[in-house]
């Protein structure tokens, strides 16, 4: 699943270039430039991909770190 | 004056927040710098987002959209949504875990351990601090500009040279002091709280600004349709044929004015008689201030009242556009005629417009609340110096040529957001996280938050190009991009709302400044003082004291630069980010590539710094906003060069010790 997530990120990067809208000045809903709407869609797409990353590709093993007290906090405590 | 009071109240609130958060301060340097790893998901999201969204996002994005059109969003905002979260995900969580386990407070501590090199700090420290200074400069500069624009006319007799408003130097100074004070009292906890508070403020007020301005422009549809009609190229990334035709016509008229003025003022071979002047005015329909010269120029050209050589025409164009006259005058310009793009190769003379505008419009300039003619109020109010400058630029300088956005430039902008991976202040924010899971919310919500802030700013900037207000264009040609947002807020809202909205803009600026202030203080004490002075040599109180003193020195230096700095916020920001991006391969390899060696990192850092300095110089130290290298954003070259040097040198030098590899890559 991790590789699928990375694949989706690469896909976002590719479709971000949107050459096909370069000279398109259409206004969607009467006010929204199509190229701006498309790029805002990329932002929403990014949020969805990152949501999937937290569900299926999260480095859970790193959460175990907090079971030990932070290193330098201990040192500071000793110093005090 | 109302705006000033509201800004004052807002700044007082911030100071109160800083002092209040200091009551929770545990007195240790660790608590001051990392809030004792106690920050949860919501605070982490808001503090990270508030830190990355600076003047660059609000003032810079609207100003750049005003200049370049809606493509600005795709160029930087949507790519940031992808890349920033990628950096949080790939780098932030791992670095946080190592920071937590091994007690890092700064990037340099991590690099020293990971590379088994004590001296890496000596090379990285000045580079990182050197890059944070222009970043700070953006915020300090913008806050002064915003406060000055919004308070124009606030004083009855003081600060006439600044249109009776708060001078930019004073606004910048006050903002720097307020941020300094709450960072001093609150440390990282105060900064995280203030960032959260300020992020909410600027997001909410940003949306309010958008709604108010769109209503004033007749609604969303009317505002966008005005652009479609008058400046269609701003709605896309290519040039619309209608814009090209309009520009050709305007440029043609402008060359007539340049030649007429040269013949009349420099060569003194032309003087229209009273009858000729009357005839010229009769045929001309006035559309803007200072129209008389245009009428006379058109009349003189039509009636062939003067004749100039090619050399004289070229000199006329350079003179009219306030460009530096080359000495000796190039042979090729004695033969052929300059095109507009040739003209732009010669820089504009410093302060030319300031001197000339104040001379030409001396009688019109005054307090913006006073009548131009006390006996006839219908003639309108006195002009501010800013307005005189605007009229001078609009009526004297060549019109801006419409230009398409380069596909290669658009693509290579993708390298700019990589800077987030190397921001020292963001590294420090990552370390404040309570646990790895704390990162989930920032990773997901960051692209959406960027969209919420940038889309309205970009739309407002684009609308500004074509908006009419009280029957006249809202902004004349050549209006300074940095001042677009503040000027719209001032012109189109009530004083009370303008005060609140200004507070929102300042919130975005300050929420970045505070983290940067804190991080440079932390780097100085941790990476220089404690590291070289010895861990047990100083008490925690002394460490915190030294951090504060170093912050004051850096802020003073930055403030000094801000008094001299004329560059566009967006351009300066891109150069600063490009420098951090060029170091991205190093942090990425340090986290994921076991074969990385300290020699490889030295090579990468030296190439990154060298290529940055070379290209920055080539771009006239950010004075040339259109500078590209090989047709691409310079950052692309820097990143590739730095990554190549790092990889090649790492491959031919001995790998790190087994102990270090086990420490950082235990799973293998």
PDB file of C-alpha atoms in Angstrom, chain B residues 417-644:
ATOM      1  CA  UNK B 417       8.489  24.056  -1.625  1.00  0.00           C
ATOM      2  CA  UNK B 418      11.201  21.469  -0.920  1.00  0.00           C
ATOM      3  CA  UNK B 419      12.643  24.251   1.243  1.00  0.00           C
ATOM      4  CA  UNK B 420      10.254  23.174   4.004  1.00  0.00           C
ATOM      5  CA  UNK B 421      12.396  20.078   4.538  1.00  0.00           C
ATOM      6  CA  UNK B 422      15.343  22.263   5.570  1.00  0.00           C
ATOM      7  CA  UNK B 423      13.695  25.190   7.401  1.00  0.00           C
ATOM      8  CA  UNK B 424      15.406  25.238  10.796  1.00  0.00           C
ATOM      9  CA  UNK B 425      12.345  26.786  12.458  1.00  0.00           C
ATOM     10  CA  UNK B 426      10.095  24.050  11.099  1.00  0.00           C
ATOM     11  CA  UNK B 427      12.508  21.375  12.304  1.00  0.00           C
ATOM     12  CA  UNK B 428      12.163  22.879  15.767  1.00  0.00           C
ATOM     13  CA  UNK B 429       8.357  22.878  15.506  1.00  0.00           C
ATOM     14  CA  UNK B 430       8.402  19.197  14.480  1.00  0.00           C
ATOM     15  CA  UNK B 431      10.324  18.396  17.646  1.00  0.00           C
ATOM     16  CA  UNK B 432       7.617  19.923  19.835  1.00  0.00           C
ATOM     17  CA  UNK B 433       5.185  17.134  18.847  1.00  0.00           C
ATOM     18  CA  UNK B 434       3.868  14.946  21.641  1.00  0.00           C
ATOM     19  CA  UNK B 435       4.076  11.769  19.537  1.00  0.00           C
ATOM     20  CA  UNK B 436       4.386  10.529  15.955  1.00  0.00           C
ATOM     21  CA  UNK B 437       0.580  10.343  15.711  1.00  0.00           C
ATOM     22  CA  UNK B 438       0.462  14.097  16.344  1.00  0.00           C
ATOM     23  CA  UNK B 439       1.663  14.567  12.757  1.00  0.00           C
ATOM     24  CA  UNK B 440      -1.426  12.986  11.185  1.00  0.00           C
ATOM     25  CA  UNK B 441      -3.622  16.078  11.332  1.00  0.00           C
ATOM     26  CA  UNK B 442      -0.983  18.499   9.945  1.00  0.00           C
ATOM     27  CA  UNK B 443      -0.117  16.071   7.099  1.00  0.00           C
ATOM     28  CA  UNK B 444      -3.749  15.829   5.952  1.00  0.00           C
ATOM     29  CA  UNK B 445      -5.048  19.339   6.667  1.00  0.00           C
ATOM     30  CA  UNK B 446      -2.082  21.368   5.431  1.00  0.00           C
ATOM     31  CA  UNK B 447      -3.010  21.300   1.675  1.00  0.00           C
ATOM     32  CA  UNK B 448      -6.599  22.272   2.515  1.00  0.00           C
ATOM     33  CA  UNK B 449      -5.490  25.152   4.715  1.00  0.00           C
ATOM     34  CA  UNK B 450      -3.204  26.398   1.947  1.00  0.00           C
ATOM     35  CA  UNK B 451      -6.186  26.353  -0.407  1.00  0.00           C
ATOM     36  CA  UNK B 452      -8.386  28.275   2.048  1.00  0.00           C
ATOM     37  CA  UNK B 453      -5.790  31.056   2.344  1.00  0.00           C
ATOM     38  CA  UNK B 454      -4.388  31.206  -1.195  1.00  0.00           C
ATOM     39  CA  UNK B 455      -7.474  30.918  -3.416  1.00  0.00           C
ATOM     40  CA  UNK B 456      -9.101  34.119  -2.055  1.00  0.00           C
ATOM     41  CA  UNK B 457      -5.768  35.986  -2.091  1.00  0.00           C
ATOM     42  CA  UNK B 458      -5.056  35.036  -5.702  1.00  0.00           C
ATOM     43  CA  UNK B 459      -8.590  35.960  -6.792  1.00  0.00           C
ATOM     44  CA  UNK B 460      -8.400  39.329  -5.027  1.00  0.00           C
ATOM     45  CA  UNK B 461      -5.028  40.040  -6.676  1.00  0.00           C
ATOM     46  CA  UNK B 462      -6.395  39.177 -10.117  1.00  0.00           C
ATOM     47  CA  UNK B 463      -9.564  41.223  -9.594  1.00  0.00           C
ATOM     48  CA  UNK B 464      -7.377  44.201  -8.659  1.00  0.00           C
ATOM     49  CA  UNK B 465      -6.038  44.328 -12.222  1.00  0.00           C
ATOM     50  CA  UNK B 466      -9.407  45.276 -13.682  1.00  0.00           C
ATOM     51  CA  UNK B 467     -11.469  46.655 -10.813  1.00  0.00           C
ATOM     52  CA  UNK B 468     -13.160  50.004 -11.070  1.00  0.00           C
ATOM     53  CA  UNK B 469     -13.930  51.990  -7.942  1.00  0.00           C
ATOM     54  CA  UNK B 470     -15.923  55.235  -7.875  1.00  0.00           C
ATOM     55  CA  UNK B 471     -15.804  55.316 -11.665  1.00  0.00           C
ATOM     56  CA  UNK B 472     -12.018  55.057 -12.022  1.00  0.00           C
ATOM     57  CA  UNK B 473      -9.593  52.135 -12.250  1.00  0.00           C
ATOM     58  CA  UNK B 474      -8.745  50.949  -8.744  1.00  0.00           C
ATOM     59  CA  UNK B 475      -5.028  50.817  -9.515  1.00  0.00           C
ATOM     60  CA  UNK B 476      -3.026  52.679 -12.159  1.00  0.00           C
ATOM     61  CA  UNK B 477      -0.437  50.788 -14.236  1.00  0.00           C
ATOM     62  CA  UNK B 478       2.836  50.005 -12.415  1.00  0.00           C
ATOM     63  CA  UNK B 479       1.163  50.027  -9.007  1.00  0.00           C
ATOM     64  CA  UNK B 480       3.576  48.382  -6.518  1.00  0.00           C
ATOM     65  CA  UNK B 481       2.564  44.736  -6.145  1.00  0.00           C
ATOM     66  CA  UNK B 482       3.343  44.565  -2.402  1.00  0.00           C
ATOM     67  CA  UNK B 483       0.793  47.269  -1.625  1.00  0.00           C
ATOM     68  CA  UNK B 484      -2.171  45.810  -3.567  1.00  0.00           C
ATOM     69  CA  UNK B 485      -3.859  43.949  -0.698  1.00  0.00           C
ATOM     70  CA  UNK B 486      -3.455  46.724   1.875  1.00  0.00           C
ATOM     71  CA  UNK B 487      -4.623  49.366  -0.596  1.00  0.00           C
ATOM     72  CA  UNK B 488      -7.750  47.357  -1.461  1.00  0.00           C
ATOM     73  CA  UNK B 489      -8.546  46.840   2.201  1.00  0.00           C
ATOM     74  CA  UNK B 490      -8.173  50.558   2.867  1.00  0.00           C
ATOM     75  CA  UNK B 491     -10.149  51.747  -0.144  1.00  0.00           C
ATOM     76  CA  UNK B 492     -12.951  49.219  -0.048  1.00  0.00           C
ATOM     77  CA  UNK B 493     -13.827  48.701   3.600  1.00  0.00           C
ATOM     78  CA  UNK B 494     -14.844  50.802   6.601  1.00  0.00           C
ATOM     79  CA  UNK B 495     -12.071  52.029   8.916  1.00  0.00           C
ATOM     80  CA  UNK B 496     -13.124  49.545  11.627  1.00  0.00           C
ATOM     81  CA  UNK B 497     -13.066  46.574   9.268  1.00  0.00           C
ATOM     82  CA  UNK B 498      -9.829  47.829   7.692  1.00  0.00           C
ATOM     83  CA  UNK B 499      -8.294  47.832  11.188  1.00  0.00           C
ATOM     84  CA  UNK B 500      -9.381  44.227  11.815  1.00  0.00           C
ATOM     85  CA  UNK B 501      -8.287  43.072   8.399  1.00  0.00           C
ATOM     86  CA  UNK B 502      -4.899  44.697   8.833  1.00  0.00           C
ATOM     87  CA  UNK B 503      -4.582  42.869  12.130  1.00  0.00           C
ATOM     88  CA  UNK B 504      -5.256  39.671  10.157  1.00  0.00           C
ATOM     89  CA  UNK B 505      -2.495  40.445   7.666  1.00  0.00           C
ATOM     90  CA  UNK B 506      -0.102  41.273  10.496  1.00  0.00           C
ATOM     91  CA  UNK B 507      -1.091  38.014  12.225  1.00  0.00           C
ATOM     92  CA  UNK B 508       0.100  36.014   9.236  1.00  0.00           C
ATOM     93  CA  UNK B 509       3.366  37.921   9.185  1.00  0.00           C
ATOM     94  CA  UNK B 510       4.032  37.673  12.909  1.00  0.00           C
ATOM     95  CA  UNK B 511       3.163  33.983  13.138  1.00  0.00           C
ATOM     96  CA  UNK B 512       6.215  33.279  11.001  1.00  0.00           C
ATOM     97  CA  UNK B 513       8.521  35.853  12.528  1.00  0.00           C
ATOM     98  CA  UNK B 514       8.158  34.443  16.034  1.00  0.00           C
ATOM     99  CA  UNK B 515       9.265  30.916  15.094  1.00  0.00           C
ATOM    100  CA  UNK B 516      12.196  32.281  13.125  1.00  0.00           C
ATOM    101  CA  UNK B 517      13.285  34.524  16.010  1.00  0.00           C
ATOM    102  CA  UNK B 518      13.155  31.595  18.409  1.00  0.00           C
ATOM    103  CA  UNK B 519      14.952  29.206  16.102  1.00  0.00           C
ATOM    104  CA  UNK B 520      17.945  31.436  15.472  1.00  0.00           C
ATOM    105  CA  UNK B 521      18.334  31.990  19.213  1.00  0.00           C
ATOM    106  CA  UNK B 522      18.151  28.234  19.771  1.00  0.00           C
ATOM    107  CA  UNK B 523      20.692  27.496  17.048  1.00  0.00           C
ATOM    108  CA  UNK B 524      23.122  30.033  18.453  1.00  0.00           C
ATOM    109  CA  UNK B 525      22.997  28.723  22.013  1.00  0.00           C
ATOM    110  CA  UNK B 526      22.776  24.998  21.231  1.00  0.00           C
ATOM    111  CA  UNK B 527      25.067  24.785  18.198  1.00  0.00           C
ATOM    112  CA  UNK B 528      27.658  27.382  19.111  1.00  0.00           C
ATOM    113  CA  UNK B 529      27.617  28.461  22.774  1.00  0.00           C
ATOM    114  CA  UNK B 530      26.742  25.186  24.534  1.00  0.00           C
ATOM    115  CA  UNK B 531      28.439  22.978  21.956  1.00  0.00           C
ATOM    116  CA  UNK B 532      31.782  24.764  22.011  1.00  0.00           C
ATOM    117  CA  UNK B 533      31.559  26.257  25.514  1.00  0.00           C
ATOM    118  CA  UNK B 534      30.724  22.954  27.185  1.00  0.00           C
ATOM    119  CA  UNK B 535      27.431  21.503  28.411  1.00  0.00           C
ATOM    120  CA  UNK B 536      27.964  22.133  32.096  1.00  0.00           C
ATOM    121  CA  UNK B 537      29.528  25.530  31.749  1.00  0.00           C
ATOM    122  CA  UNK B 538      26.254  27.444  31.621  1.00  0.00           C
ATOM    123  CA  UNK B 539      23.077  27.274  33.675  1.00  0.00           C
ATOM    124  CA  UNK B 540      19.740  27.014  31.910  1.00  0.00           C
ATOM    125  CA  UNK B 541      19.057  30.624  32.819  1.00  0.00           C
ATOM    126  CA  UNK B 542      22.259  31.714  31.119  1.00  0.00           C
ATOM    127  CA  UNK B 543      21.417  29.671  28.018  1.00  0.00           C
ATOM    128  CA  UNK B 544      17.978  31.271  27.733  1.00  0.00           C
ATOM    129  CA  UNK B 545      19.547  34.711  28.303  1.00  0.00           C
ATOM    130  CA  UNK B 546      22.098  34.172  25.537  1.00  0.00           C
ATOM    131  CA  UNK B 547      19.407  32.929  23.145  1.00  0.00           C
ATOM    132  CA  UNK B 548      17.466  36.128  23.782  1.00  0.00           C
ATOM    133  CA  UNK B 549      20.499  38.347  23.263  1.00  0.00           C
ATOM    134  CA  UNK B 550      21.407  36.675  19.962  1.00  0.00           C
ATOM    135  CA  UNK B 551      17.818  37.091  18.772  1.00  0.00           C
ATOM    136  CA  UNK B 552      18.061  40.833  19.483  1.00  0.00           C
ATOM    137  CA  UNK B 553      21.272  41.111  17.455  1.00  0.00           C
ATOM    138  CA  UNK B 554      19.811  39.253  14.451  1.00  0.00           C
ATOM    139  CA  UNK B 555      16.553  41.217  14.583  1.00  0.00           C
ATOM    140  CA  UNK B 556      18.562  44.456  14.702  1.00  0.00           C
ATOM    141  CA  UNK B 557      20.568  43.387  11.637  1.00  0.00           C
ATOM    142  CA  UNK B 558      17.418  42.361   9.784  1.00  0.00           C
ATOM    143  CA  UNK B 559      15.703  45.595  10.732  1.00  0.00           C
ATOM    144  CA  UNK B 560      18.695  47.510   9.384  1.00  0.00           C
ATOM    145  CA  UNK B 561      18.404  45.687   6.055  1.00  0.00           C
ATOM    146  CA  UNK B 562      14.664  46.383   5.908  1.00  0.00           C
ATOM    147  CA  UNK B 563      15.384  50.124   5.828  1.00  0.00           C
ATOM    148  CA  UNK B 564      17.315  49.682   2.589  1.00  0.00           C
ATOM    149  CA  UNK B 565      15.335  46.927   0.937  1.00  0.00           C
ATOM    150  CA  UNK B 566      13.289  47.731  -2.194  1.00  0.00           C
ATOM    151  CA  UNK B 567      12.805  44.234  -3.660  1.00  0.00           C
ATOM    152  CA  UNK B 568       9.475  42.554  -4.359  1.00  0.00           C
ATOM    153  CA  UNK B 569       8.361  40.350  -1.437  1.00  0.00           C
ATOM    154  CA  UNK B 570       7.618  37.430  -3.711  1.00  0.00           C
ATOM    155  CA  UNK B 571      10.976  37.517  -5.532  1.00  0.00           C
ATOM    156  CA  UNK B 572      12.967  37.802  -2.335  1.00  0.00           C
ATOM    157  CA  UNK B 573      10.949  34.964  -0.796  1.00  0.00           C
ATOM    158  CA  UNK B 574      11.597  32.689  -3.751  1.00  0.00           C
ATOM    159  CA  UNK B 575      15.371  33.247  -3.471  1.00  0.00           C
ATOM    160  CA  UNK B 576      15.333  32.568   0.241  1.00  0.00           C
ATOM    161  CA  UNK B 577      13.301  29.370  -0.233  1.00  0.00           C
ATOM    162  CA  UNK B 578      15.528  28.318  -3.129  1.00  0.00           C
ATOM    163  CA  UNK B 579      18.534  28.409  -0.801  1.00  0.00           C
ATOM    164  CA  UNK B 580      16.843  26.076   1.670  1.00  0.00           C
ATOM    165  CA  UNK B 581      15.641  23.830  -1.183  1.00  0.00           C
ATOM    166  CA  UNK B 582      19.208  23.450  -2.446  1.00  0.00           C
ATOM    167  CA  UNK B 583      20.030  21.848   0.932  1.00  0.00           C
ATOM    168  CA  UNK B 584      17.039  19.474   0.721  1.00  0.00           C
ATOM    169  CA  UNK B 585      19.012  16.570  -0.870  1.00  0.00           C
ATOM    170  CA  UNK B 586      21.239  16.578   2.200  1.00  0.00           C
ATOM    171  CA  UNK B 587      18.486  16.177   4.787  1.00  0.00           C
ATOM    172  CA  UNK B 588      16.675  13.632   2.615  1.00  0.00           C
ATOM    173  CA  UNK B 589      19.814  11.528   2.150  1.00  0.00           C
ATOM    174  CA  UNK B 590      20.661  11.812   5.849  1.00  0.00           C
ATOM    175  CA  UNK B 591      17.309  10.256   6.702  1.00  0.00           C
ATOM    176  CA  UNK B 592      17.104   7.593   3.970  1.00  0.00           C
ATOM    177  CA  UNK B 593      20.550   6.868   2.488  1.00  0.00           C
ATOM    178  CA  UNK B 594      22.941   4.839   4.614  1.00  0.00           C
ATOM    179  CA  UNK B 595      25.814   5.374   2.189  1.00  0.00           C
ATOM    180  CA  UNK B 596      25.804   9.135   2.770  1.00  0.00           C
ATOM    181  CA  UNK B 597      29.181  10.337   4.059  1.00  0.00           C
ATOM    182  CA  UNK B 598      30.300  13.508   5.749  1.00  0.00           C
ATOM    183  CA  UNK B 599      32.525  14.374   2.779  1.00  0.00           C
ATOM    184  CA  UNK B 600      29.475  13.976   0.535  1.00  0.00           C
ATOM    185  CA  UNK B 601      27.504  16.400   2.694  1.00  0.00           C
ATOM    186  CA  UNK B 602      30.346  18.933   2.723  1.00  0.00           C
ATOM    187  CA  UNK B 603      30.447  18.732  -1.075  1.00  0.00           C
ATOM    188  CA  UNK B 604      26.664  19.112  -1.325  1.00  0.00           C
ATOM    189  CA  UNK B 605      26.566  22.096   1.047  1.00  0.00           C
ATOM    190  CA  UNK B 606      29.457  23.864  -0.685  1.00  0.00           C
ATOM    191  CA  UNK B 607      27.931  23.347  -4.143  1.00  0.00           C
ATOM    192  CA  UNK B 608      24.498  24.465  -2.894  1.00  0.00           C
ATOM    193  CA  UNK B 609      25.910  27.634  -1.330  1.00  0.00           C
ATOM    194  CA  UNK B 610      28.204  28.336  -4.283  1.00  0.00           C
ATOM    195  CA  UNK B 611      25.511  27.894  -6.915  1.00  0.00           C
ATOM    196  CA  UNK B 612      23.063  29.988  -4.864  1.00  0.00           C
ATOM    197  CA  UNK B 613      25.532  32.853  -4.523  1.00  0.00           C
ATOM    198  CA  UNK B 614      26.472  32.734  -8.202  1.00  0.00           C
ATOM    199  CA  UNK B 615      22.875  32.699  -9.467  1.00  0.00           C
ATOM    200  CA  UNK B 616      21.673  35.283  -6.909  1.00  0.00           C
ATOM    201  CA  UNK B 617      24.390  37.628  -8.184  1.00  0.00           C
ATOM    202  CA  UNK B 618      23.400  36.915 -11.798  1.00  0.00           C
ATOM    203  CA  UNK B 619      19.818  37.858 -10.903  1.00  0.00           C
ATOM    204  CA  UNK B 620      21.046  41.257  -9.654  1.00  0.00           C
ATOM    205  CA  UNK B 621      20.413  40.237  -6.025  1.00  0.00           C
ATOM    206  CA  UNK B 622      16.671  39.648  -6.625  1.00  0.00           C
ATOM    207  CA  UNK B 623      16.189  42.956  -8.436  1.00  0.00           C
ATOM    208  CA  UNK B 624      15.441  41.032 -11.642  1.00  0.00           C
ATOM    209  CA  UNK B 625      12.171  39.213 -10.878  1.00  0.00           C
ATOM    210  CA  UNK B 626      12.133  37.438 -14.254  1.00  0.00           C
ATOM    211  CA  UNK B 627      15.556  35.840 -13.977  1.00  0.00           C
ATOM    212  CA  UNK B 628      15.785  32.213 -15.133  1.00  0.00           C
ATOM    213  CA  UNK B 629      18.743  29.911 -15.674  1.00  0.00           C
ATOM    214  CA  UNK B 630      18.640  27.680 -18.763  1.00  0.00           C
ATOM    215  CA  UNK B 631      15.003  28.711 -19.053  1.00  0.00           C
ATOM    216  CA  UNK B 632      14.220  27.220 -15.630  1.00  0.00           C
ATOM    217  CA  UNK B 633      13.863  28.455 -12.082  1.00  0.00           C
ATOM    218  CA  UNK B 634      17.426  28.721 -10.700  1.00  0.00           C
ATOM    219  CA  UNK B 635      16.435  26.458  -7.787  1.00  0.00           C
ATOM    220  CA  UNK B 636      16.239  23.443 -10.125  1.00  0.00           C
ATOM    221  CA  UNK B 637      19.904  23.809 -11.037  1.00  0.00           C
ATOM    222  CA  UNK B 638      20.907  24.299  -7.405  1.00  0.00           C
ATOM    223  CA  UNK B 639      19.073  21.194  -6.190  1.00  0.00           C
ATOM    224  CA  UNK B 640      20.421  18.996  -8.988  1.00  0.00           C
ATOM    225  CA  UNK B 641      23.980  20.326  -8.564  1.00  0.00           C
ATOM    226  CA  UNK B 642      23.949  19.855  -4.803  1.00  0.00           C
ATOM    227  CA  UNK B 643      22.433  16.328  -5.050  1.00  0.00           C
ATOM    228  CA  UNK B 644      24.968  15.299  -7.699  1.00  0.00           C
TER     229      UNK B 644
END
